[in-house]
Structure formats: C-alpha cells, structure tokens
Coordinates of N, CA and C in Angstrom, one line a residue:
M1 N 213.1 -73.6 0.2 CA 213.7 -74.9 0.4 C 212.7 -75.9 0.8
T2 N 212.7 -77.0 0.2 CA 211.7 -78.0 0.5 C 212.0 -78.6 1.9
L3 N 210.9 -78.7 2.7 CA 211.1 -79.2 4.1 C 210.9 -80.7 4.1
L4 N 211.9 -81.5 4.4 CA 211.9 -82.9 4.4 C 211.9 -83.4 5.9
L5 N 210.9 -84.0 6.3 CA 210.8 -84.4 7.7 C 210.5 -85.9 7.9
S6 N 211.2 -86.6 8.7 CA 210.9 -87.9 9.0 C 209.8 -88.0 10.1
R7 N 209.2 -89.2 10.3 CA 208.2 -89.3 11.3 C 208.8 -88.9 12.7
R8 N 210.0 -89.4 13.0 CA 210.6 -89.1 14.3 C 210.8 -87.6 14.4
A9 N 211.3 -86.9 13.4 CA 211.5 -85.5 13.5 C 210.2 -84.7 13.7
L10 N 209.2 -85.2 13.0 CA 207.9 -84.5 13.2 C 207.4 -84.6 14.6
V11 N 207.5 -85.8 15.2 CA 207.0 -86.0 16.5 C 207.8 -85.2 17.5
L12 N 209.1 -85.2 17.4 CA 210.0 -84.4 18.3 C 209.8 -82.9 18.1
G13 N 209.9 -82.5 16.9 CA 209.8 -81.0 16.6 C 208.4 -80.5 16.8
G14 N 207.4 -81.3 16.4 CA 206.0 -80.9 16.5 C 205.6 -80.7 17.9
A15 N 206.2 -81.3 18.9 CA 205.8 -81.1 20.3 C 206.0 -79.7 20.7
V16 N 207.1 -79.1 20.2 CA 207.4 -77.7 20.5 C 206.3 -76.8 19.8
T17 N 206.0 -77.1 18.6 CA 205.0 -76.3 17.8 C 203.7 -76.3 18.5
L18 N 203.3 -77.4 19.1 CA 202.0 -77.5 19.7 C 201.9 -77.2 21.1
A19 N 203.1 -76.9 21.7 CA 203.1 -76.6 23.2 C 202.2 -75.5 23.6
G20 N 202.0 -74.5 22.7 CA 201.2 -73.4 23.1 C 199.7 -73.6 22.9
C21 N 199.3 -74.7 22.3 CA 197.9 -74.9 22.0 C 197.2 -75.5 23.2
D22 N 197.3 -74.8 24.3 CA 196.7 -75.3 25.6 C 195.2 -75.5 25.5
R23 N 194.5 -74.6 24.9 CA 193.1 -74.7 24.8 C 192.6 -76.0 24.1
L24 N 193.3 -76.2 22.9 CA 193.0 -77.4 22.2 C 193.4 -78.7 23.0
A25 N 194.6 -78.7 23.6 CA 195.1 -79.8 24.3 C 194.3 -80.2 25.5
S26 N 193.6 -79.2 26.1 CA 192.8 -79.4 27.2 C 191.4 -80.0 26.9
N27 N 191.1 -80.0 25.6 CA 189.8 -80.6 25.2 C 190.1 -82.1 24.9
E28 N 189.4 -83.0 25.7 CA 189.8 -84.4 25.6 C 189.5 -85.0 24.2
R29 N 188.4 -84.6 23.6 CA 188.1 -85.1 22.3 C 189.1 -84.7 21.2
V30 N 189.4 -83.4 21.3 CA 190.4 -82.9 20.3 C 191.7 -83.5 20.6
R31 N 192.1 -83.6 21.9 CA 193.4 -84.2 22.2 C 193.5 -85.7 21.7
D32 N 192.5 -86.5 21.9 CA 192.5 -87.9 21.5 C 192.7 -88.0 20.0
T33 N 192.0 -87.1 19.3 CA 192.1 -87.1 17.8 C 193.4 -86.6 17.3
L34 N 193.8 -85.5 17.8 CA 195.0 -84.8 17.3 C 196.3 -85.6 17.6
F35 N 196.4 -86.1 18.8 CA 197.6 -86.7 19.3 C 197.7 -88.2 19.2
S36 N 196.7 -88.8 18.5 CA 196.9 -90.2 18.2 C 198.1 -90.2 17.2
A37 N 198.9 -91.3 17.2 CA 200.1 -91.3 16.3 C 199.8 -91.1 14.9
E38 N 198.7 -91.7 14.4 CA 198.4 -91.6 13.0 C 197.9 -90.2 12.6
N39 N 196.9 -89.7 13.4 CA 196.3 -88.4 13.0 C 197.3 -87.3 13.2
F40 N 198.2 -87.4 14.3 CA 199.2 -86.4 14.5 C 200.1 -86.3 13.3
H41 N 200.6 -87.5 12.9 CA 201.6 -87.4 11.8 C 201.0 -86.9 10.5
K42 N 199.7 -87.4 10.2 CA 199.1 -86.9 9.0 C 198.9 -85.4 9.1
W43 N 198.5 -84.9 10.3 CA 198.3 -83.4 10.4 C 199.6 -82.7 10.2
A44 N 200.7 -83.2 10.8 CA 202.0 -82.5 10.8 C 202.5 -82.5 9.3
Q45 N 202.5 -83.7 8.7 CA 203.0 -83.8 7.3 C 202.2 -82.9 6.4
R46 N 200.9 -83.0 6.4 CA 200.1 -82.2 5.5 C 200.2 -80.7 5.8
S47 N 200.4 -80.3 7.1 CA 200.4 -78.9 7.4 C 201.7 -78.3 7.2
L48 N 202.8 -79.0 7.4 CA 204.2 -78.4 7.3 C 204.9 -78.6 5.9
M49 N 204.3 -79.5 5.1 CA 204.9 -79.7 3.8 C 203.9 -79.4 2.7
R50 N 204.4 -78.9 1.6 CA 203.5 -78.7 0.4 C 202.8 -80.0 0.0
R51 N 201.6 -79.9 -0.4 CA 200.9 -81.2 -0.8 C 201.6 -81.9 -2.0
D52 N 202.3 -81.1 -2.8 CA 203.0 -81.7 -3.9 C 204.5 -81.8 -3.7
A53 N 204.9 -81.7 -2.4 CA 206.4 -81.8 -2.1 C 206.8 -83.2 -2.5
L54 N 208.0 -83.3 -3.2 CA 208.4 -84.6 -3.7 C 209.3 -85.4 -2.7
A55 N 209.1 -86.7 -2.7 CA 210.0 -87.5 -2.0 C 211.4 -87.4 -2.7
H56 N 212.5 -87.6 -1.9 CA 213.8 -87.5 -2.4 C 214.0 -88.5 -3.6
E57 N 214.6 -88.0 -4.7 CA 215.0 -88.9 -5.8 C 216.5 -89.0 -5.8
F58 N 217.0 -90.2 -6.1 CA 218.4 -90.5 -6.0 C 219.1 -90.5 -7.4
R59 N 220.4 -90.6 -7.4 CA 221.2 -90.7 -8.6 C 221.2 -92.2 -9.1
P60 N 221.4 -92.4 -10.4 CA 221.5 -93.8 -10.9 C 222.6 -94.7 -10.2
D61 N 223.7 -94.1 -9.8 CA 224.7 -94.9 -9.1 C 224.4 -95.2 -7.7
Q62 N 223.3 -94.7 -7.2 CA 222.8 -95.0 -5.8 C 221.8 -96.2 -5.8
I63 N 221.4 -96.7 -6.9 CA 220.4 -97.7 -7.0 C 220.9 -99.0 -6.3
S64 N 220.1 -99.6 -5.5 CA 220.5 -100.9 -4.8 C 220.7 -102.0 -5.9
P65 N 221.7 -102.8 -5.7 CA 222.0 -103.9 -6.6 C 220.9 -104.9 -6.7
F66 N 220.1 -105.1 -5.6 CA 219.0 -106.0 -5.6 C 217.9 -105.4 -4.8
F67 N 216.7 -105.5 -5.4 CA 215.5 -105.0 -4.7 C 214.6 -106.1 -4.3
R68 N 214.7 -106.4 -3.0 CA 214.0 -107.6 -2.4 C 212.5 -107.4 -2.5
A69 N 211.8 -108.5 -2.3 CA 210.3 -108.4 -2.3 C 209.8 -108.0 -0.9
N70 N 208.8 -107.2 -0.9 CA 208.1 -106.8 0.3 C 206.8 -107.5 0.3
G71 N 206.3 -108.1 1.4 CA 205.1 -108.7 1.5 C 205.1 -110.0 0.7
T72 N 204.0 -110.3 -0.1 CA 203.9 -111.5 -0.9 C 205.0 -111.5 -2.0
A73 N 205.6 -112.7 -2.2 CA 206.6 -112.8 -3.2 C 206.0 -113.4 -4.5
N74 N 204.8 -114.1 -4.3 CA 204.1 -114.7 -5.5 C 202.7 -115.0 -5.1
P75 N 201.7 -114.5 -5.7 CA 200.3 -114.8 -5.4 C 200.0 -116.3 -5.5
N76 N 200.6 -116.9 -6.5 CA 200.6 -118.4 -6.6 C 199.1 -118.9 -6.7
T77 N 198.2 -118.2 -7.1 CA 196.8 -118.7 -7.3 C 196.7 -119.2 -8.8
P78 N 195.7 -120.1 -9.0 CA 195.5 -120.6 -10.4 C 195.3 -119.4 -11.4
E79 N 194.5 -118.4 -11.0 CA 194.3 -117.3 -11.9 C 195.5 -116.5 -12.2
Y80 N 196.4 -116.3 -11.2 CA 197.6 -115.5 -11.4 C 198.6 -116.3 -12.3
K81 N 198.7 -117.6 -12.0 CA 199.6 -118.5 -12.8 C 199.2 -118.5 -14.3
T82 N 197.9 -118.5 -14.6 CA 197.4 -118.5 -16.0 C 197.8 -117.2 -16.6
L83 N 197.6 -116.1 -15.9 CA 198.0 -114.8 -16.5 C 199.5 -114.7 -16.7
W84 N 200.3 -115.2 -15.8 CA 201.8 -115.1 -15.9 C 202.3 -115.9 -17.1
R85 N 201.7 -117.2 -17.2 CA 202.2 -118.0 -18.3 C 201.9 -117.4 -19.7
N86 N 200.9 -116.5 -19.8 CA 200.6 -115.9 -21.0 C 201.2 -114.5 -21.1
G87 N 202.2 -114.3 -20.3 CA 202.8 -113.0 -20.4 C 201.9 -111.8 -20.0
F88 N 200.9 -112.1 -19.2 CA 199.9 -111.1 -18.8 C 199.2 -110.5 -20.0
A89 N 199.1 -111.1 -21.1 CA 198.4 -110.6 -22.3 C 196.9 -110.5 -22.0
D90 N 196.3 -111.3 -21.1 CA 194.9 -111.3 -20.8 C 194.6 -110.5 -19.5
W91 N 195.6 -110.0 -18.9 CA 195.4 -109.2 -17.7 C 194.8 -107.9 -18.0
R92 N 193.9 -107.4 -17.1 CA 193.3 -106.1 -17.2 C 193.3 -105.4 -15.9
L93 N 193.5 -104.1 -15.9 CA 193.3 -103.2 -14.8 C 191.9 -102.6 -14.9
R94 N 191.0 -102.9 -14.0 CA 189.6 -102.4 -14.1 C 189.5 -101.2 -13.1
V95 N 188.9 -100.1 -13.6 CA 188.7 -98.9 -12.9 C 187.2 -98.7 -12.7
S96 N 186.7 -98.7 -11.5 CA 185.3 -98.8 -11.2 C 184.9 -97.9 -10.1
G97 N 183.7 -97.9 -9.6 CA 183.2 -97.2 -8.5 C 182.6 -95.9 -9.0
M98 N 183.0 -94.8 -8.3 CA 182.3 -93.5 -8.5 C 183.0 -92.8 -9.7
V99 N 182.8 -93.4 -10.9 CA 183.4 -92.8 -12.1 C 182.4 -92.8 -13.2
A100 N 182.4 -91.8 -14.1 CA 181.5 -91.7 -15.2 C 181.9 -92.6 -16.3
R101 N 183.2 -93.0 -16.3 CA 183.7 -93.8 -17.4 C 184.5 -95.0 -16.9
P102 N 183.9 -96.1 -16.6 CA 184.7 -97.2 -16.1 C 185.7 -97.7 -17.2
L103 N 186.8 -98.1 -16.7 CA 187.9 -98.5 -17.7 C 188.3 -100.0 -17.5
S104 N 188.8 -100.5 -18.5 CA 189.4 -101.9 -18.5 C 190.7 -101.8 -19.4
L105 N 191.8 -101.7 -18.7 CA 193.1 -101.3 -19.5 C 194.0 -102.5 -19.5
S106 N 194.6 -102.8 -20.7 CA 195.5 -103.9 -20.8 C 196.9 -103.3 -20.5
L107 N 197.9 -104.2 -20.4 CA 199.3 -103.8 -20.1 C 199.8 -103.0 -21.3
V108 N 199.4 -103.4 -22.5 CA 199.9 -102.7 -23.7 C 199.4 -101.3 -23.7
Q109 N 198.1 -101.1 -23.3 CA 197.6 -99.8 -23.3 C 198.3 -98.9 -22.2
L110 N 198.6 -99.5 -21.1 CA 199.3 -98.7 -20.1 C 200.7 -98.3 -20.5
H111 N 201.4 -99.3 -21.2 CA 202.7 -99.0 -21.7 C 202.7 -97.8 -22.7
A112 N 201.6 -97.7 -23.5 CA 201.5 -96.6 -24.5 C 201.1 -95.3 -23.9
M113 N 200.7 -95.2 -22.7 CA 200.4 -93.9 -22.1 C 201.6 -93.2 -21.6
P114 N 201.5 -91.8 -21.5 CA 202.6 -91.1 -20.9 C 203.0 -91.7 -19.6
H115 N 204.3 -91.7 -19.3 CA 204.8 -92.3 -18.1 C 205.9 -91.5 -17.4
R116 N 206.2 -91.8 -16.2 CA 207.2 -91.1 -15.4 C 208.2 -92.1 -14.9
E117 N 209.5 -91.7 -14.8 CA 210.5 -92.5 -14.2 C 211.0 -91.7 -13.0
Q118 N 211.3 -92.5 -11.9 CA 211.8 -91.9 -10.7 C 212.6 -92.9 -9.9
I119 N 213.7 -92.4 -9.3 CA 214.6 -93.3 -8.5 C 214.4 -92.9 -7.1
T120 N 213.7 -93.8 -6.3 CA 213.3 -93.5 -5.0 C 213.7 -94.6 -4.0
R121 N 213.5 -94.3 -2.7 CA 213.8 -95.3 -1.7 C 212.6 -95.9 -1.2
H122 N 212.5 -97.2 -1.1 CA 211.4 -98.0 -0.5 C 211.8 -98.3 0.9
D123 N 210.9 -97.8 1.8 CA 211.1 -98.1 3.3 C 210.1 -99.1 3.8
C124 N 210.5 -100.2 4.1 CA 209.6 -101.3 4.6 C 209.4 -101.2 6.1
V125 N 208.2 -101.5 6.5 CA 207.9 -101.5 7.9 C 208.7 -102.5 8.7
E126 N 209.2 -103.5 8.0 CA 210.0 -104.6 8.6 C 211.4 -104.1 8.9
G127 N 211.8 -102.9 8.5 CA 213.1 -102.3 8.9 C 214.1 -102.2 7.8
W128 N 213.9 -102.7 6.6 CA 214.9 -102.6 5.5 C 214.4 -101.5 4.5
S129 N 215.4 -101.1 3.7 CA 215.1 -100.1 2.6 C 215.9 -100.5 1.4
A130 N 215.5 -100.0 0.3 CA 216.2 -100.2 -1.0 C 215.8 -99.1 -1.9
I131 N 216.8 -98.8 -2.8 CA 216.6 -97.7 -3.8 C 216.4 -98.3 -5.2
G132 N 215.3 -98.0 -5.9 CA 215.0 -98.5 -7.2 C 214.6 -97.5 -8.2
K133 N 214.7 -97.8 -9.4 CA 214.3 -96.9 -10.5 C 213.0 -97.5 -11.0
W134 N 211.9 -96.7 -10.9 CA 210.6 -97.2 -11.3 C 210.1 -96.4 -12.6
R135 N 209.3 -97.1 -13.4 CA 208.7 -96.5 -14.5 C 207.2 -96.9 -14.5
G136 N 206.3 -95.9 -14.7 CA 204.9 -96.2 -14.8 C 204.1 -95.0 -15.1
V137 N 202.8 -95.3 -15.1 CA 201.8 -94.2 -15.5 C 201.3 -93.5 -14.3
P138 N 201.4 -92.1 -14.3 CA 200.9 -91.4 -13.2 C 199.4 -91.8 -12.9
L139 N 199.1 -92.1 -11.7 CA 197.7 -92.4 -11.3 C 196.7 -91.4 -11.7
S140 N 197.1 -90.1 -11.6 CA 196.2 -89.0 -11.9 C 195.7 -89.1 -13.4
L141 N 196.5 -89.6 -14.3 CA 196.0 -89.7 -15.7 C 194.9 -90.7 -15.8
I142 N 195.0 -91.8 -15.0 CA 194.0 -92.9 -15.1 C 192.7 -92.3 -14.4
L143 N 192.8 -91.6 -13.3 CA 191.6 -91.1 -12.6 C 190.9 -90.0 -13.4
N144 N 191.7 -89.2 -14.1 CA 191.1 -88.1 -14.9 C 190.4 -88.8 -16.1
A145 N 191.0 -89.8 -16.7 CA 190.4 -90.5 -17.8 C 189.0 -91.1 -17.4
A146 N 189.0 -91.6 -16.2 CA 187.7 -92.3 -15.7 C 186.7 -91.3 -15.3
R147 N 187.0 -90.0 -15.2 CA 186.1 -88.9 -14.8 C 185.4 -89.3 -13.4
M148 N 186.2 -89.0 -12.4 CA 185.7 -89.3 -11.0 C 184.5 -88.4 -10.6
S149 N 183.7 -88.9 -9.8 CA 182.6 -88.1 -9.2 C 183.2 -87.0 -8.2
S150 N 182.6 -85.9 -8.1 CA 183.1 -84.9 -7.2 C 182.9 -85.3 -5.7
R151 N 182.1 -86.4 -5.5 CA 181.9 -86.9 -4.1 C 183.0 -87.9 -3.7
A152 N 183.9 -88.3 -4.7 CA 184.9 -89.3 -4.4 C 185.9 -88.7 -3.3
R153 N 186.3 -89.6 -2.5 CA 187.3 -89.2 -1.4 C 188.5 -90.2 -1.3
Y154 N 188.3 -91.4 -1.7 CA 189.4 -92.4 -1.6 C 189.6 -93.2 -2.8
I155 N 190.8 -93.8 -3.0 CA 191.1 -94.7 -4.1 C 191.5 -96.0 -3.4
V156 N 190.8 -97.1 -3.8 CA 191.0 -98.4 -3.2 C 191.7 -99.3 -4.3
F157 N 192.7 -100.0 -3.9 CA 193.5 -100.8 -4.9 C 193.2 -102.3 -4.6
R158 N 192.7 -103.0 -5.6 CA 192.5 -104.4 -5.4 C 193.7 -105.2 -6.0
C159 N 194.0 -106.3 -5.4 CA 195.2 -107.1 -5.7 C 194.9 -108.5 -5.9
A160 N 195.9 -109.2 -6.6 CA 195.7 -110.6 -6.9 C 196.2 -111.5 -5.8
D161 N 197.0 -111.0 -4.8 CA 197.5 -111.9 -3.8 C 196.5 -112.3 -2.8
D162 N 196.1 -113.5 -2.7 CA 195.2 -114.1 -1.8 C 195.9 -114.3 -0.5
M163 N 195.5 -113.7 0.6 CA 196.2 -113.8 1.8 C 195.7 -114.9 2.7
G164 N 194.8 -115.7 2.2 CA 194.2 -116.8 2.9 C 192.8 -116.6 3.3
N165 N 192.0 -117.7 3.3 CA 190.6 -117.6 3.7 C 189.8 -116.7 2.7
G166 N 190.3 -116.6 1.5 CA 189.6 -115.8 0.5 C 189.7 -114.3 0.7
N167 N 190.7 -113.9 1.5 CA 190.9 -112.5 1.8 C 192.1 -111.9 0.9
A168 N 191.7 -111.2 -0.2 CA 192.7 -110.6 -1.0 C 193.3 -109.4 -0.4
Y169 N 194.6 -109.1 -0.8 CA 195.2 -107.9 -0.3 C 194.5 -106.7 -0.9
Y170 N 194.4 -105.6 -0.1 CA 193.9 -104.4 -0.7 C 194.6 -103.2 0.1
E171 N 194.6 -102.0 -0.5 CA 195.1 -100.8 0.1 C 194.2 -99.6 -0.4
S172 N 194.4 -98.5 0.3 CA 193.7 -97.3 -0.1 C 194.5 -96.1 0.2
I173 N 194.3 -95.0 -0.5 CA 194.9 -93.7 -0.3 C 193.9 -92.6 -0.5
D174 N 194.1 -91.4 0.0 CA 193.2 -90.3 -0.3 C 193.6 -89.6 -1.6
L175 N 192.8 -88.6 -1.9 CA 193.0 -87.9 -3.2 C 194.3 -87.1 -3.3
I176 N 194.7 -86.6 -2.1 CA 196.0 -85.9 -2.1 C 197.1 -86.7 -2.5
D177 N 197.2 -87.9 -2.0 CA 198.3 -88.8 -2.4 C 198.0 -89.4 -3.8
A178 N 196.7 -89.6 -4.2 CA 196.4 -90.2 -5.5 C 196.9 -89.2 -6.6
F179 N 196.8 -87.9 -6.4 CA 197.1 -87.0 -7.4 C 198.5 -86.4 -7.2
H180 N 199.3 -86.9 -6.3 CA 200.7 -86.5 -6.1 C 201.5 -86.9 -7.4
P181 N 202.4 -86.0 -7.9 CA 203.1 -86.3 -9.1 C 204.0 -87.6 -9.1
Q182 N 204.4 -88.0 -7.9 CA 205.2 -89.3 -7.8 C 204.4 -90.5 -7.6
T183 N 203.1 -90.4 -7.5 CA 202.2 -91.6 -7.3 C 202.0 -92.2 -8.7
I184 N 202.5 -93.3 -8.9 CA 202.4 -94.0 -10.3 C 202.0 -95.4 -10.2
L185 N 201.5 -95.9 -11.3 CA 201.2 -97.4 -11.4 C 202.4 -97.9 -12.2
A186 N 203.3 -98.6 -11.5 CA 204.6 -98.9 -12.0 C 204.5 -100.3 -12.7
F187 N 205.1 -100.4 -13.9 CA 205.2 -101.7 -14.7 C 206.6 -102.1 -14.9
A188 N 207.6 -101.2 -14.5 CA 209.0 -101.6 -14.7 C 209.8 -101.2 -13.5
L189 N 210.8 -102.0 -13.2 CA 211.8 -101.7 -12.1 C 213.2 -101.9 -12.7
G190 N 214.1 -100.9 -12.6 CA 215.4 -101.0 -13.2 C 215.4 -101.3 -14.6
D191 N 214.5 -100.6 -15.4 CA 214.5 -100.7 -16.8 C 214.1 -102.1 -17.3
Q192 N 213.5 -102.9 -16.4 CA 213.0 -104.2 -16.8 C 211.6 -104.4 -16.3
P193 N 210.8 -105.2 -17.1 CA 209.4 -105.4 -16.6 C 209.5 -106.0 -15.1
L194 N 208.5 -105.6 -14.3 CA 208.4 -106.1 -12.9 C 208.6 -107.6 -12.9
R195 N 209.4 -108.1 -11.9 CA 209.5 -109.5 -11.6 C 208.2 -109.8 -10.8
V196 N 207.9 -111.1 -10.8 CA 206.8 -111.6 -10.0 C 207.0 -111.1 -8.5
A197 N 208.2 -111.3 -8.0 CA 208.4 -110.9 -6.6 C 208.2 -109.5 -6.3
N198 N 208.3 -108.6 -7.3 CA 208.2 -107.2 -7.1 C 206.8 -106.7 -7.5
G199 N 205.9 -107.6 -7.9 CA 204.5 -107.1 -8.1 C 204.0 -107.2 -9.5
A200 N 204.6 -108.0 -10.4 CA 204.1 -108.0 -11.8 C 202.6 -108.4 -11.9
P201 N 202.0 -107.8 -12.9 CA 202.5 -106.9 -13.9 C 202.5 -105.4 -13.5
L202 N 201.8 -105.1 -12.4 CA 201.6 -103.7 -12.1 C 201.5 -103.5 -10.6
R203 N 202.1 -102.4 -10.1 CA 202.0 -102.2 -8.7 C 201.9 -100.7 -8.5
L204 N 201.5 -100.3 -7.3 CA 201.4 -98.9 -6.9 C 202.7 -98.4 -6.3
R205 N 203.1 -97.2 -6.7 CA 204.2 -96.5 -6.0 C 203.6 -95.2 -5.4
V206 N 203.5 -95.1 -4.1 CA 203.1 -93.9 -3.5 C 204.2 -93.5 -2.6
E207 N 205.1 -92.7 -3.1 CA 206.5 -92.6 -2.6 C 206.6 -91.9 -1.2
R208 N 205.6 -91.3 -0.7 CA 205.7 -90.6 0.6 C 205.1 -91.5 1.7
Q209 N 204.9 -92.8 1.4 CA 204.3 -93.7 2.4 C 205.2 -94.9 2.5
L210 N 205.0 -95.6 3.6 CA 205.8 -96.9 3.9 C 205.3 -98.0 2.9
G211 N 206.2 -99.0 2.8 CA 206.1 -100.0 1.8 C 204.8 -100.8 1.7
Y212 N 204.1 -101.0 2.9 CA 202.8 -101.8 2.8 C 201.7 -101.1 2.1
K213 N 201.9 -99.8 1.9 CA 200.9 -99.0 1.1 C 201.0 -99.2 -0.4
H214 N 202.2 -99.7 -0.8 CA 202.5 -99.8 -2.2 C 202.0 -101.1 -2.8
A215 N 200.7 -101.2 -3.0 CA 200.0 -102.4 -3.3 C 200.6 -103.1 -4.6
K216 N 200.8 -104.4 -4.6 CA 201.3 -105.1 -5.7 C 200.3 -105.9 -6.4
Y217 N 200.6 -106.5 -7.6 CA 199.7 -107.4 -8.3 C 198.3 -106.8 -8.5
L218 N 198.3 -105.5 -9.0 CA 197.1 -104.8 -9.1 C 196.1 -105.5 -10.1
T219 N 194.9 -105.5 -9.7 CA 193.8 -106.0 -10.7 C 192.7 -104.9 -10.8
G220 N 192.6 -104.1 -9.9 CA 191.5 -103.1 -10.0 C 191.7 -101.9 -9.1
I221 N 191.1 -100.8 -9.5 CA 191.1 -99.5 -8.8 C 189.6 -99.2 -8.6
E222 N 189.2 -98.9 -7.4 CA 187.8 -98.5 -7.1 C 187.8 -97.2 -6.4
V223 N 187.0 -96.3 -7.0 CA 186.9 -94.9 -6.5 C 185.7 -94.9 -5.6
V224 N 185.9 -94.5 -4.3 CA 184.8 -94.5 -3.3 C 184.7 -93.2 -2.5
E225 N 183.6 -93.1 -1.9 CA 183.4 -91.9 -1.0 C 183.8 -92.2 0.4
S226 N 183.7 -93.5 0.8 CA 184.0 -93.9 2.2 C 184.6 -95.3 2.2
L227 N 185.5 -95.5 3.2 CA 186.1 -96.8 3.3 C 185.3 -97.8 4.2
S228 N 184.2 -97.4 4.8 CA 183.4 -98.3 5.5 C 182.7 -99.3 4.6
G229 N 182.6 -100.5 5.1 CA 182.1 -101.6 4.2 C 183.1 -102.2 3.3
I230 N 184.3 -101.7 3.3 CA 185.4 -102.4 2.5 C 186.3 -103.1 3.5
G231 N 186.4 -104.4 3.4 CA 187.2 -105.1 4.4 C 186.6 -104.9 5.8
A232 N 187.4 -104.6 6.7 CA 186.9 -104.3 8.1 C 186.8 -102.8 8.3
G233 N 186.9 -102.0 7.2 CA 186.6 -100.6 7.2 C 187.8 -99.7 7.6
K234 N 189.0 -100.3 7.7 CA 190.1 -99.5 8.2 C 191.0 -99.1 7.0
G235 N 190.7 -99.5 5.8 CA 191.4 -99.0 4.7 C 192.5 -99.8 4.1
G236 N 192.8 -101.0 4.6 CA 193.8 -101.8 4.1 C 193.9 -103.2 4.8
Y237 N 194.6 -104.1 4.1 CA 194.6 -105.5 4.7 C 195.3 -105.5 6.1
W238 N 196.5 -104.9 6.2 CA 197.2 -104.9 7.5 C 196.6 -104.0 8.5
E239 N 196.0 -102.9 8.0 CA 195.2 -102.0 8.9 C 194.1 -102.8 9.6
D240 N 193.4 -103.6 8.8 CA 192.3 -104.4 9.3 C 192.7 -105.4 10.3
R241 N 193.8 -106.1 10.0 CA 194.2 -107.3 10.7 C 195.3 -107.1 11.8
A242 N 196.1 -106.1 11.6 CA 197.2 -106.0 12.6 C 197.3 -104.6 13.2
G243 N 196.4 -103.7 12.9 CA 196.4 -102.4 13.5 C 197.4 -101.4 12.9
Y244 N 197.9 -101.7 11.7 CA 198.8 -100.8 11.1 C 198.1 -99.4 10.9
D245 N 198.9 -98.3 10.9 CA 198.3 -97.0 10.6 C 197.8 -97.0 9.1
W246 N 196.6 -96.4 8.9 CA 196.2 -96.2 7.5 C 197.0 -95.2 6.9
Y247 N 197.4 -94.1 7.6 CA 198.3 -93.1 7.0 C 199.7 -93.4 7.4
A248 N 200.5 -93.8 6.4 CA 201.8 -94.3 6.7 C 202.9 -93.4 6.1
G249 N 202.7 -92.1 6.2 CA 203.6 -91.2 5.6 C 205.0 -91.2 6.2
I250 N 206.0 -90.9 5.3 CA 207.4 -90.8 5.8 C 208.0 -89.5 5.3

C-alpha cells in the first residue's frame, strides 16, 4: 500500500521514529542538519516513501470549476506581450547547461511529443487548493533528449515573469523530482491551452511539492551541478527573498 504522508503527519509521526536515535541527536551538527524543518521533511519523505510514489490523482467529477492563478497572473513585459499576441508561435523553450545536446523547442514540437494527463491537487502556500486536469510532456523526456552530464545534480527553471528590478522568477528541483513520472511541462489545463493567468504557454508541474515550486511562463531549463551563483544561491526566487524552503514536499 502506498504510504501517503502530509508534512504535519511526518513531523508528528517521525518524532517517534527518531526518538531512539540518541547518539545522532546528541551530535549538535547532525541535530542542526537533520532537525531543521526543511531537511527533516526531505529526509522523512524520501526515506519513508518510494522515490516514484505518485501524488494522489482525482476523478474528473472532482475537478475544481475554476483554477485560480498562483503568484504572477500576467508577466506583462513587452517581450511576453509580443509572444502572446502571436499565439506564442515565436516562443522557444531552451535547454542548456550541462547537456551534450542543447535544445530549442517550439510549442508545436512539444505538442507533438508523447504526453501525460493527470488530475491532481495544487496546494498553494497561501492556504488555498484546487484540483485540475493537466496535460504536458514528461520532463524526463526532455532531459534524456538533451543528454545530461553525469555530474548534473539540479534542474533550474527560467521564467518570463519579471518580479521587479530585473529579477526574473526562477525555481529548481533535484533529479529525483525531475525524473518523477508526474513531473511534466504542462501546456494544457482542463483540455484547453493554458490561460495567461495559469502560466501560458508552458509551466512546470511537480506534483509532490507546494505551488511556488511549479514555475510558470517557462522560457528555459538549465542543467547544473550546483545552485550556488544562481540568484542568491538558495534555489528559487522566494527561497532567496523570503526564506521559503527549497524542498517544499507535500
């Protein structure tokens, strides 16, 4: 039976599991690392669940009648407006970094690739949730086509939404989440092309993490060995500026 655990359940239940680890807990360095909220949750989820365990998928009749926007509702930059007015015909997703075969993919090319459909719940850090039907290309197909280096450790997502002062939104995940079967680059919501508010023309769906990890308005994917030197080095826009956890698993 698949083990489905919330953050709260992991924290409460995990305390019992770790109660006997006195030698580890007495080591200040180990304790600080293991029992920080983010590292503890990452350890617990990765240790107690299969790496490919699926987020719960819902029935069509459970889909929310309206899927509100999380984060930016419209990048509203001159570059984005030009792409939108042309139906994103000139938009490209560029795959770069530690790859043997850099890619530049059009929306038409992505639509022609094998895709996955999934009905999942989006949980926003602001406290709301919604269930939606997504369709998109598994991220693993893109990464395999680009032929990643064996030294690669993280996938960084570049976005079109300018958050002010020239700081574009970005996010990152590790290879475990990147190759998870439900991690897709979604181009449709509810059998319709993505609306601007929901991230058109392409957004990330990484279903076992909170909403701010699901980067919208994708323009590029960068394969890297380290997150240092990218933004403030914490792995994402809100991680850099507001102290959000980099690992936001649910």
